[in-house]
mmCIF file with all atom_site columns, C-alpha atoms in Angstrom:
data_model
loop_
_atom_site.group_PDB
_atom_site.id
_atom_site.type_symbol
_atom_site.label_atom_id
_atom_site.label_alt_id
_atom_site.label_comp_id
_atom_site.label_asym_id
_atom_site.label_entity_id
_atom_site.label_seq_id
_atom_site.pdbx_PDB_ins_code
_atom_site.Cartn_x
_atom_site.Cartn_y
_atom_site.Cartn_z
_atom_site.occupancy
_atom_site.B_iso_or_equiv
_atom_site.pdbx_formal_charge
_atom_site.auth_seq_id
_atom_site.auth_comp_id
_atom_site.auth_asym_id
_atom_site.auth_atom_id
_atom_site.pdbx_PDB_model_num
ATOM 1   C CA . GLY A 1 1   ? 43.934  15.821  -10.071 1.00 0.00 ? 1   GLY A CA 1
ATOM 2   C CA . THR A 1 2   ? 39.790  16.440  -9.424  1.00 0.00 ? 2   THR A CA 1
ATOM 3   C CA . GLU A 1 3   ? 39.290  14.085  -5.779  1.00 0.00 ? 3   GLU A CA 1
ATOM 4   C CA . SER A 1 4   ? 37.490  11.226  -6.122  1.00 0.00 ? 4   SER A CA 1
ATOM 5   C CA . GLU A 1 5   ? 34.590  10.498  -4.797  1.00 0.00 ? 5   GLU A CA 1
ATOM 6   C CA . ASP A 1 6   ? 33.693  8.716   -1.368  1.00 0.00 ? 6   ASP A CA 1
ATOM 7   C CA . PRO A 1 7   ? 32.677  5.367   -2.202  1.00 0.00 ? 7   PRO A CA 1
ATOM 8   C CA . ASP A 1 8   ? 30.171  5.431   0.968   1.00 0.00 ? 8   ASP A CA 1
ATOM 9   C CA . LYS A 1 9   ? 28.552  8.687   -0.716  1.00 0.00 ? 9   LYS A CA 1
ATOM 10  C CA . GLN A 1 10  ? 28.484  7.072   -4.158  1.00 0.00 ? 10  GLN A CA 1
ATOM 11  C CA . SER A 1 11  ? 26.822  3.700   -2.617  1.00 0.00 ? 11  SER A CA 1
ATOM 12  C CA . LYS A 1 12  ? 24.224  5.533   -0.873  1.00 0.00 ? 12  LYS A CA 1
ATOM 13  C CA . ARG A 1 13  ? 23.482  8.108   -3.791  1.00 0.00 ? 13  ARG A CA 1
ATOM 14  C CA . GLU A 1 14  ? 22.946  4.900   -5.935  1.00 0.00 ? 14  GLU A CA 1
ATOM 15  C CA . GLU A 1 15  ? 20.932  3.068   -3.585  1.00 0.00 ? 15  GLU A CA 1
ATOM 16  C CA . HIS A 1 16  ? 18.191  5.796   -3.272  1.00 0.00 ? 16  HIS A CA 1
ATOM 17  C CA . VAL A 1 17  ? 18.085  5.937   -6.703  1.00 0.00 ? 17  VAL A CA 1
ATOM 18  C CA . LYS A 1 18  ? 17.250  2.136   -6.984  1.00 0.00 ? 18  LYS A CA 1
ATOM 19  C CA . GLN A 1 19  ? 14.711  3.059   -4.285  1.00 0.00 ? 19  GLN A CA 1
ATOM 20  C CA . LEU A 1 20  ? 13.186  5.797   -6.389  1.00 0.00 ? 20  LEU A CA 1
ATOM 21  C CA . LEU A 1 21  ? 12.912  3.459   -9.118  1.00 0.00 ? 21  LEU A CA 1
ATOM 22  C CA . GLU A 1 22  ? 11.507  0.661   -7.387  1.00 0.00 ? 22  GLU A CA 1
ATOM 23  C CA . GLU A 1 23  ? 9.207   3.128   -6.052  1.00 0.00 ? 23  GLU A CA 1
ATOM 24  C CA . ASP A 1 24  ? 8.283   4.590   -9.150  1.00 0.00 ? 24  ASP A CA 1
ATOM 25  C CA . GLU A 1 25  ? 7.511   0.944   -10.893 1.00 0.00 ? 25  GLU A CA 1
ATOM 26  C CA . PHE A 1 26  ? 5.404   -0.021  -7.989  1.00 0.00 ? 26  PHE A CA 1
ATOM 27  C CA . ALA A 1 27  ? 3.163   2.873   -8.512  1.00 0.00 ? 27  ALA A CA 1
ATOM 28  C CA . GLN A 1 28  ? 2.854   2.481   -12.220 1.00 0.00 ? 28  GLN A CA 1
ATOM 29  C CA . ARG A 1 29  ? 1.833   -1.332  -11.662 1.00 0.00 ? 29  ARG A CA 1
ATOM 30  C CA . LYS A 1 30  ? -0.624  -0.128  -9.089  1.00 0.00 ? 30  LYS A CA 1
ATOM 31  C CA . ARG A 1 31  ? -2.158  2.474   -11.483 1.00 0.00 ? 31  ARG A CA 1
ATOM 32  C CA . GLN A 1 32  ? -2.427  -0.075  -13.861 1.00 0.00 ? 32  GLN A CA 1
ATOM 33  C CA . ILE A 1 33  ? -4.176  -2.396  -11.817 1.00 0.00 ? 33  ILE A CA 1
ATOM 34  C CA . ASN A 1 34  ? -6.928  0.354   -10.864 1.00 0.00 ? 34  ASN A CA 1
ATOM 35  C CA . CYS A 1 35  ? -7.470  1.296   -14.246 1.00 0.00 ? 35  CYS A CA 1
ATOM 36  C CA . ALA A 1 36  ? -8.108  -2.058  -15.395 1.00 0.00 ? 36  ALA A CA 1
ATOM 37  C CA . ILE A 1 37  ? -10.598 -2.651  -12.285 1.00 0.00 ? 37  ILE A CA 1
ATOM 38  C CA . ASN A 1 38  ? -12.072 0.663   -13.377 1.00 0.00 ? 38  ASN A CA 1
ATOM 39  C CA . ILE A 1 39  ? -12.607 -0.896  -17.112 1.00 0.00 ? 39  ILE A CA 1
ATOM 40  C CA . ARG A 1 40  ? -13.897 -3.963  -16.184 1.00 0.00 ? 40  ARG A CA 1
ATOM 41  C CA . GLN A 1 41  ? -16.189 -2.398  -13.746 1.00 0.00 ? 41  GLN A CA 1
ATOM 42  C CA . ARG A 1 42  ? -17.503 0.174   -16.412 1.00 0.00 ? 42  ARG A CA 1
ATOM 43  C CA . ILE A 1 43  ? -18.009 -2.274  -18.923 1.00 0.00 ? 43  ILE A CA 1
ATOM 44  C CA . GLN A 1 44  ? -19.244 -5.095  -16.597 1.00 0.00 ? 44  GLN A CA 1
ATOM 45  C CA . PRO A 1 45  ? -23.183 -3.572  -17.095 1.00 0.00 ? 45  PRO A CA 1
ATOM 46  C CA . PHE A 1 46  ? -23.097 -4.400  -20.564 1.00 0.00 ? 46  PHE A CA 1
ATOM 47  C CA . VAL A 1 47  ? -21.286 -7.667  -20.617 1.00 0.00 ? 47  VAL A CA 1
ATOM 48  C CA . ASP A 1 48  ? -24.167 -8.935  -18.099 1.00 0.00 ? 48  ASP A CA 1
ATOM 49  C CA . SER A 1 49  ? -27.233 -9.660  -19.462 1.00 0.00 ? 49  SER A CA 1
ATOM 50  C CA . GLU A 1 50  ? -29.232 -9.249  -16.833 1.00 0.00 ? 50  GLU A CA 1
ATOM 51  C CA . GLU A 1 51  ? -28.466 -5.839  -15.998 1.00 0.00 ? 51  GLU A CA 1
ATOM 52  C CA . GLY A 1 52  ? -30.386 -5.436  -19.916 1.00 0.00 ? 52  GLY A CA 1
ATOM 53  C CA . ILE A 1 53  ? -28.477 -2.436  -21.506 1.00 0.00 ? 53  ILE A CA 1
ATOM 54  C CA . ASP A 1 54  ? -28.083 -2.919  -24.751 1.00 0.00 ? 54  ASP A CA 1
ATOM 55  C CA . GLU A 1 55  ? -25.458 -1.797  -27.313 1.00 0.00 ? 55  GLU A CA 1
ATOM 56  C CA . SER A 1 56  ? -27.229 1.408   -27.911 1.00 0.00 ? 56  SER A CA 1
ATOM 57  C CA . GLU A 1 57  ? -27.763 2.741   -24.244 1.00 0.00 ? 57  GLU A CA 1
ATOM 58  C CA . PHE A 1 58  ? -23.878 1.512   -23.332 1.00 0.00 ? 58  PHE A CA 1
ATOM 59  C CA . VAL A 1 59  ? -22.938 3.517   -26.497 1.00 0.00 ? 59  VAL A CA 1
ATOM 60  C CA . VAL A 1 60  ? -24.562 6.749   -25.329 1.00 0.00 ? 60  VAL A CA 1
ATOM 61  C CA . THR A 1 61  ? -23.624 6.423   -21.498 1.00 0.00 ? 61  THR A CA 1
ATOM 62  C CA . VAL A 1 62  ? -20.096 5.933   -22.746 1.00 0.00 ? 62  VAL A CA 1
ATOM 63  C CA . GLN A 1 63  ? -20.509 9.487   -25.384 1.00 0.00 ? 63  GLN A CA 1
ATOM 64  C CA . ALA A 1 64  ? -21.933 11.344  -22.487 1.00 0.00 ? 64  ALA A CA 1
ATOM 65  C CA . GLU A 1 65  ? -18.735 10.573  -20.066 1.00 0.00 ? 65  GLU A CA 1
ATOM 66  C CA . ALA A 1 66  ? -16.409 11.208  -23.152 1.00 0.00 ? 66  ALA A CA 1
ATOM 67  C CA . ALA A 1 67  ? -18.083 14.499  -23.510 1.00 0.00 ? 67  ALA A CA 1
ATOM 68  C CA . LYS A 1 68  ? -17.132 15.528  -19.675 1.00 0.00 ? 68  LYS A CA 1
ATOM 69  C CA . ILE A 1 69  ? -13.784 14.741  -20.064 1.00 0.00 ? 69  ILE A CA 1
ATOM 70  C CA . CYS A 1 70  ? -13.717 16.549  -23.082 1.00 0.00 ? 70  CYS A CA 1
ATOM 71  C CA . GLN A 1 71  ? -14.884 19.904  -21.411 1.00 0.00 ? 71  GLN A CA 1
ATOM 72  C CA . SER A 1 72  ? -11.798 20.220  -18.849 1.00 0.00 ? 72  SER A CA 1
ATOM 73  C CA . SER A 1 73  ? -8.977  21.510  -19.638 1.00 0.00 ? 73  SER A CA 1
ATOM 74  C CA . PHE A 1 74  ? -7.129  19.774  -22.458 1.00 0.00 ? 74  PHE A CA 1
ATOM 75  C CA . GLY A 1 75  ? -9.433  16.893  -22.005 1.00 0.00 ? 75  GLY A CA 1
ATOM 76  C CA . TYR A 1 76  ? -9.967  16.367  -26.003 1.00 0.00 ? 76  TYR A CA 1
ATOM 77  C CA . VAL A 1 77  ? -6.418  15.249  -26.356 1.00 0.00 ? 77  VAL A CA 1
ATOM 78  C CA . PHE A 1 78  ? -6.957  13.001  -23.560 1.00 0.00 ? 78  PHE A CA 1
ATOM 79  C CA . CYS A 1 79  ? -9.724  11.566  -24.696 1.00 0.00 ? 79  CYS A CA 1
ATOM 80  C CA . THR A 1 80  ? -8.543  11.101  -28.482 1.00 0.00 ? 80  THR A CA 1
ATOM 81  C CA . ALA A 1 81  ? -5.411  9.413   -26.947 1.00 0.00 ? 81  ALA A CA 1
ATOM 82  C CA . ILE A 1 82  ? -7.717  7.101   -24.689 1.00 0.00 ? 82  ILE A CA 1
ATOM 83  C CA . GLY A 1 83  ? -10.332 6.374   -27.192 1.00 0.00 ? 83  GLY A CA 1
ATOM 84  C CA . LYS A 1 84  ? -7.910  5.635   -30.242 1.00 0.00 ? 84  LYS A CA 1
ATOM 85  C CA . THR A 1 85  ? -5.799  2.739   -27.841 1.00 0.00 ? 85  THR A CA 1
ATOM 86  C CA . LEU A 1 86  ? -8.698  1.455   -26.458 1.00 0.00 ? 86  LEU A CA 1
ATOM 87  C CA . GLU A 1 87  ? -10.267 0.301   -29.735 1.00 0.00 ? 87  GLU A CA 1
ATOM 88  C CA . LEU A 1 88  ? -7.335  -0.777  -31.212 1.00 0.00 ? 88  LEU A CA 1
ATOM 89  C CA . GLU A 1 89  ? -6.324  -2.980  -28.127 1.00 0.00 ? 89  GLU A CA 1
ATOM 90  C CA . ALA A 1 90  ? -9.975  -3.704  -28.147 1.00 0.00 ? 90  ALA A CA 1
ATOM 91  C CA . THR A 1 91  ? -9.728  -4.171  -31.979 1.00 0.00 ? 91  THR A CA 1
ATOM 92  C CA . GLU A 1 92  ? -6.772  -6.644  -31.924 1.00 0.00 ? 92  GLU A CA 1
ATOM 93  C CA . PHE A 1 93  ? -7.979  -8.682  -28.702 1.00 0.00 ? 93  PHE A CA 1
ATOM 94  C CA . LEU A 1 94  ? -11.320 -9.603  -30.645 1.00 0.00 ? 94  LEU A CA 1
ATOM 95  C CA . GLY A 1 95  ? -9.782  -10.334 -33.768 1.00 0.00 ? 95  GLY A CA 1
ATOM 96  C CA . PHE A 1 96  ? -7.261  -12.823 -32.688 1.00 0.00 ? 96  PHE A CA 1
ATOM 97  C CA . SER A 1 97  ? -9.805  -14.303 -30.166 1.00 0.00 ? 97  SER A CA 1
ATOM 98  C CA . LYS A 1 98  ? -11.740 -15.323 -33.200 1.00 0.00 ? 98  LYS A CA 1
ATOM 99  C CA . SER A 1 99  ? -9.396  -16.631 -35.032 1.00 0.00 ? 99  SER A CA 1
ATOM 100 C CA . VAL A 1 100 ? -5.920  -18.841 -34.309 1.00 0.00 ? 100 VAL A CA 1
ATOM 101 C CA . PHE A 1 101 ? -4.556  -16.418 -37.380 1.00 0.00 ? 101 PHE A CA 1
ATOM 102 C CA . GLY A 1 102 ? -6.639  -13.372 -36.545 1.00 0.00 ? 102 GLY A CA 1
ATOM 103 C CA . SER A 1 103 ? -9.002  -11.248 -38.549 1.00 0.00 ? 103 SER A CA 1
ATOM 104 C CA . TRP A 1 104 ? -7.839  -8.392  -41.028 1.00 0.00 ? 104 TRP A CA 1
ATOM 105 C CA . ASP A 1 105 ? -8.871  -5.856  -38.407 1.00 0.00 ? 105 ASP A CA 1
ATOM 106 C CA . ALA A 1 106 ? -6.877  -7.690  -35.604 1.00 0.00 ? 106 ALA A CA 1
ATOM 107 C CA . HIS A 1 107 ? -3.380  -7.214  -37.431 1.00 0.00 ? 107 HIS A CA 1
ATOM 108 C CA . ALA A 1 108 ? -4.309  -4.057  -38.937 1.00 0.00 ? 108 ALA A CA 1
ATOM 109 C CA . ALA A 1 109 ? -4.758  -3.013  -35.233 1.00 0.00 ? 109 ALA A CA 1
ATOM 110 C CA . SER A 1 110 ? -1.386  -4.265  -34.294 1.00 0.00 ? 110 SER A CA 1
ATOM 111 C CA . PHE A 1 111 ? 0.109   -2.381  -37.598 1.00 0.00 ? 111 PHE A CA 1
ATOM 112 C CA . GLN A 1 112 ? -1.335  0.691   -36.292 1.00 0.00 ? 112 GLN A CA 1
ATOM 113 C CA . LYS A 1 113 ? -0.045  -0.227  -32.958 1.00 0.00 ? 113 LYS A CA 1
ATOM 114 C CA . GLN A 1 114 ? 3.425   -0.080  -34.032 1.00 0.00 ? 114 GLN A CA 1
ATOM 115 C CA . THR A 1 115 ? 3.143   2.609   -36.062 1.00 0.00 ? 115 THR A CA 1
ATOM 116 C CA . ALA A 1 116 ? 1.547   5.193   -33.300 1.00 0.00 ? 116 ALA A CA 1
ATOM 117 C CA . SER A 1 117 ? 4.439   3.765   -31.518 1.00 0.00 ? 117 SER A CA 1
ATOM 118 C CA . LEU A 1 118 ? 7.097   4.940   -33.469 1.00 0.00 ? 118 LEU A CA 1
ATOM 119 C CA . SER A 1 119 ? 5.446   8.106   -33.755 1.00 0.00 ? 119 SER A CA 1
ATOM 120 C CA . ASN A 1 120 ? 5.151   8.696   -30.320 1.00 0.00 ? 120 ASN A CA 1
ATOM 121 C CA . ASN A 1 121 ? 8.858   7.977   -30.019 1.00 0.00 ? 121 ASN A CA 1
ATOM 122 C CA . ILE A 1 122 ? 9.411   10.230  -32.461 1.00 0.00 ? 122 ILE A CA 1
ATOM 123 C CA . LYS A 1 123 ? 7.354   13.383  -31.307 1.00 0.00 ? 123 LYS A CA 1
ATOM 124 C CA . VAL A 1 124 ? 8.938   12.606  -27.979 1.00 0.00 ? 124 VAL A CA 1
ATOM 125 C CA . GLY A 1 125 ? 12.770  12.833  -29.434 1.00 0.00 ? 125 GLY A CA 1
ATOM 126 C CA . VAL A 1 126 ? 11.850  15.818  -31.686 1.00 0.00 ? 126 VAL A CA 1
ATOM 127 C CA . GLY A 1 127 ? 10.255  17.610  -28.726 1.00 0.00 ? 127 GLY A CA 1
ATOM 128 C CA . VAL A 1 128 ? 13.092  16.983  -26.288 1.00 0.00 ? 128 VAL A CA 1
ATOM 129 C CA . VAL A 1 129 ? 15.431  18.721  -29.033 1.00 0.00 ? 129 VAL A CA 1
ATOM 130 C CA . SER A 1 130 ? 12.988  21.497  -29.665 1.00 0.00 ? 130 SER A CA 1
ATOM 131 C CA . ALA A 1 131 ? 12.582  22.237  -26.025 1.00 0.00 ? 131 ALA A CA 1
ATOM 132 C CA . ILE A 1 132 ? 16.429  21.814  -25.695 1.00 0.00 ? 132 ILE A CA 1
ATOM 133 C CA . ARG A 1 133 ? 17.079  24.272  -28.592 1.00 0.00 ? 133 ARG A CA 1
ATOM 134 C CA . ALA A 1 134 ? 14.244  27.101  -27.516 1.00 0.00 ? 134 ALA A CA 1
ATOM 135 C CA . GLY A 1 135 ? 15.832  27.011  -24.194 1.00 0.00 ? 135 GLY A CA 1
ATOM 136 C CA . SER A 1 136 ? 19.467  27.723  -25.260 1.00 0.00 ? 136 SER A CA 1
ATOM 137 C CA . GLN A 1 137 ? 17.911  30.114  -27.703 1.00 0.00 ? 137 GLN A CA 1
ATOM 138 C CA . ALA A 1 138 ? 16.529  32.054  -24.407 1.00 0.00 ? 138 ALA A CA 1
ATOM 139 C CA . MET A 1 139 ? 19.309  31.938  -22.742 1.00 0.00 ? 139 MET A CA 1
ATOM 140 C CA . LYS A 1 140 ? 21.819  33.782  -25.110 1.00 0.00 ? 140 LYS A CA 1
ATOM 141 C CA . GLN A 1 141 ? 19.443  35.995  -26.337 1.00 0.00 ? 141 GLN A CA 1
ATOM 142 C CA . VAL A 1 142 ? 19.035  37.288  -22.314 1.00 0.00 ? 142 VAL A CA 1
ATOM 143 C CA . ASP A 1 143 ? 22.696  37.049  -22.477 1.00 0.00 ? 143 ASP A CA 1
ATOM 144 C CA . ALA A 1 144 ? 23.194  38.992  -25.118 1.00 0.00 ? 144 ALA A CA 1
ATOM 145 C CA . ALA A 1 145 ? 21.022  41.833  -24.087 1.00 0.00 ? 145 ALA A CA 1
ATOM 146 C CA . GLN A 1 146 ? 22.665  42.149  -20.427 1.00 0.00 ? 146 GLN A CA 1
ATOM 147 C CA . LYS A 1 147 ? 26.143  42.473  -21.959 1.00 0.00 ? 147 LYS A CA 1
ATOM 148 C CA . GLN A 1 148 ? 24.436  45.062  -24.432 1.00 0.00 ? 148 GLN A CA 1
ATOM 149 C CA . LYS A 1 149 ? 23.174  47.267  -20.699 1.00 0.00 ? 149 LYS A CA 1
ATOM 150 C CA . MET A 1 150 ? 26.290  46.403  -19.339 1.00 0.00 ? 150 MET A CA 1
ATOM 151 C CA . GLU A 1 151 ? 28.372  48.083  -22.485 1.00 0.00 ? 151 GLU A CA 1
ATOM 152 C CA . GLN A 1 152 ? 25.663  50.999  -22.239 1.00 0.00 ? 152 GLN A CA 1
ATOM 153 C CA . ASN A 1 153 ? 26.305  51.915  -18.757 1.00 0.00 ? 153 ASN A CA 1
ATOM 154 C CA . PRO A 1 154 ? 27.647  55.454  -18.904 1.00 0.00 ? 154 PRO A CA 1
ATOM 155 C CA . ASP A 1 155 ? 29.332  54.768  -15.420 1.00 0.00 ? 155 ASP A CA 1
ATOM 156 C CA . GLY A 1 156 ? 31.220  51.976  -16.504 1.00 0.00 ? 156 GLY A CA 1
ATOM 157 C CA . LYS A 1 157 ? 29.613  49.456  -13.856 1.00 0.00 ? 157 LYS A CA 1
ATOM 158 C CA . PRO A 1 158 ? 27.726  46.698  -15.008 1.00 0.00 ? 158 PRO A CA 1
ATOM 159 C CA . SER A 1 159 ? 23.861  47.077  -14.501 1.00 0.00 ? 159 SER A CA 1
ATOM 160 C CA . SER A 1 160 ? 22.105  44.707  -12.064 1.00 0.00 ? 160 SER A CA 1
ATOM 161 C CA . PRO A 1 161 ? 21.131  41.636  -13.872 1.00 0.00 ? 161 PRO A CA 1
ATOM 162 C CA . LEU A 1 162 ? 17.978  42.047  -11.601 1.00 0.00 ? 162 LEU A CA 1
ATOM 163 C CA . ASP A 1 163 ? 16.186  45.270  -12.676 1.00 0.00 ? 163 ASP A CA 1
ATOM 164 C CA . ALA A 1 164 ? 12.823  45.453  -13.994 1.00 0.00 ? 164 ALA A CA 1
ATOM 165 C CA . SER A 1 165 ? 14.138  46.196  -17.488 1.00 0.00 ? 165 SER A CA 1
ATOM 166 C CA . ASN A 1 166 ? 16.063  43.036  -17.477 1.00 0.00 ? 166 ASN A CA 1
ATOM 167 C CA . ALA A 1 167 ? 13.701  41.175  -15.642 1.00 0.00 ? 167 ALA A CA 1
ATOM 168 C CA . LYS A 1 168 ? 10.730  41.664  -17.820 1.00 0.00 ? 168 LYS A CA 1
ATOM 169 C CA . GLU A 1 169 ? 13.168  41.085  -21.058 1.00 0.00 ? 169 GLU A CA 1
ATOM 170 C CA . THR A 1 170 ? 14.028  37.740  -19.584 1.00 0.00 ? 170 THR A CA 1
ATOM 171 C CA . MET A 1 171 ? 10.778  36.779  -19.000 1.00 0.00 ? 171 MET A CA 1
ATOM 172 C CA . GLU A 1 172 ? 9.721   37.517  -22.552 1.00 0.00 ? 172 GLU A CA 1
ATOM 173 C CA . LYS A 1 173 ? 12.456  35.167  -23.920 1.00 0.00 ? 173 LYS A CA 1
ATOM 174 C CA . LEU A 1 174 ? 11.230  32.340  -21.715 1.00 0.00 ? 174 LEU A CA 1
ATOM 175 C CA . GLU A 1 175 ? 7.795   32.662  -22.479 1.00 0.00 ? 175 GLU A CA 1
ATOM 176 C CA . ASP A 1 176 ? 8.747   32.227  -25.857 1.00 0.00 ? 176 ASP A CA 1
ATOM 177 C CA . THR A 1 177 ? 10.292  28.347  -24.690 1.00 0.00 ? 177 THR A CA 1
ATOM 178 C CA . LEU A 1 178 ? 7.002   27.668  -23.642 1.00 0.00 ? 178 LEU A CA 1
ATOM 179 C CA . PRO A 1 179 ? 5.443   26.392  -26.469 1.00 0.00 ? 179 PRO A CA 1
ATOM 180 C CA . ALA A 1 180 ? 7.950   23.632  -27.380 1.00 0.00 ? 180 ALA A CA 1
ATOM 181 C CA . ILE A 1 181 ? 7.949   22.538  -23.733 1.00 0.00 ? 181 ILE A CA 1
ATOM 182 C CA . LEU A 1 182 ? 3.974   22.128  -23.887 1.00 0.00 ? 182 LEU A CA 1
ATOM 183 C CA . ASP A 1 183 ? 4.697   19.995  -26.714 1.00 0.00 ? 183 ASP A CA 1
ATOM 184 C CA . LEU A 1 184 ? 7.152   17.989  -25.004 1.00 0.00 ? 184 LEU A CA 1
ATOM 185 C CA . ALA A 1 185 ? 4.665   17.356  -22.242 1.00 0.00 ? 185 ALA A CA 1
ATOM 186 C CA . TRP A 1 186 ? 1.902   16.195  -24.761 1.00 0.00 ? 186 TRP A CA 1
ATOM 187 C CA . ALA A 1 187 ? 4.175   13.782  -26.109 1.00 0.00 ? 187 ALA A CA 1
ATOM 188 C CA . PHE A 1 188 ? 5.393   12.463  -23.141 1.00 0.00 ? 188 PHE A CA 1
ATOM 189 C CA . ASN A 1 189 ? 1.875   11.746  -21.772 1.00 0.00 ? 189 ASN A CA 1
ATOM 190 C CA . VAL A 1 190 ? 0.284   10.776  -25.407 1.00 0.00 ? 190 VAL A CA 1
ATOM 191 C CA . ARG A 1 191 ? 3.323   8.118   -25.213 1.00 0.00 ? 191 ARG A CA 1
ATOM 192 C CA . ASP A 1 192 ? 2.713   7.339   -21.249 1.00 0.00 ? 192 ASP A CA 1
ATOM 193 C CA . ILE A 1 193 ? -0.936  6.763   -21.834 1.00 0.00 ? 193 ILE A CA 1
ATOM 194 C CA . SER A 1 194 ? -0.599  4.708   -24.831 1.00 0.00 ? 194 SER A CA 1
ATOM 195 C CA . ARG A 1 195 ? 1.872   2.140   -23.146 1.00 0.00 ? 195 ARG A CA 1
ATOM 196 C CA . THR A 1 196 ? -0.023  2.305   -19.885 1.00 0.00 ? 196 THR A CA 1
ATOM 197 C CA . LEU A 1 197 ? -3.730  1.527   -21.361 1.00 0.00 ? 197 LEU A CA 1
ATOM 198 C CA . LYS A 1 198 ? -1.930  -1.384  -23.583 1.00 0.00 ? 198 LYS A CA 1
ATOM 199 C CA . LYS A 1 199 ? -0.688  -3.045  -20.401 1.00 0.00 ? 199 LYS A CA 1
ATOM 200 C CA . VAL A 1 200 ? -4.051  -2.629  -19.144 1.00 0.00 ? 200 VAL A CA 1
ATOM 201 C CA . CYS A 1 201 ? -5.901  -4.088  -21.167 1.00 0.00 ? 201 CYS A CA 1
ATOM 202 C CA . HIS A 1 202 ? -3.574  -7.029  -21.235 1.00 0.00 ? 202 HIS A CA 1
ATOM 203 C CA . LYS A 1 203 ? -4.896  -7.100  -17.728 1.00 0.00 ? 203 LYS A CA 1
#
């Protein structure tokens, strides 16, 4: 039978994992607070009438900031996710702050938030499955190609798995998995943005 793991090692590993999770949670809370402070400072000139900035001027500054974000790599995706999340959070808050039962727009925003959250979770799940499937398929194709080369070797000796031909073929197969991996990464990012900003706005 297999030897049981040393209880001390298992305890240390569990303690290390617990510490990592606590550090990650602390970093996430710190990020939420920093974002909340930045948003508060960003909208303060519009909130404070003595600053003399009206809605149209504020909109222009926000649009300029959004345009700058969109110029960066994949900035459009980030800007869209951020803008939509902030819009729904603001609409929901304002609707329920004006009425105990909330306005129609507030209830519509709540429904859209729930729908978006479900959609994000589904996209993450589909992305995980697609990435695993693509990776498994790529490795199967690489293994099959290597076996074929071994069978075709006239010397009867297995060819080196690191020769130039195999290395190139392996890289090509792995590159085919990049779209699935990128889709998964974006799904995680969009879900993280939505969850983080929801807590940021509540703060």
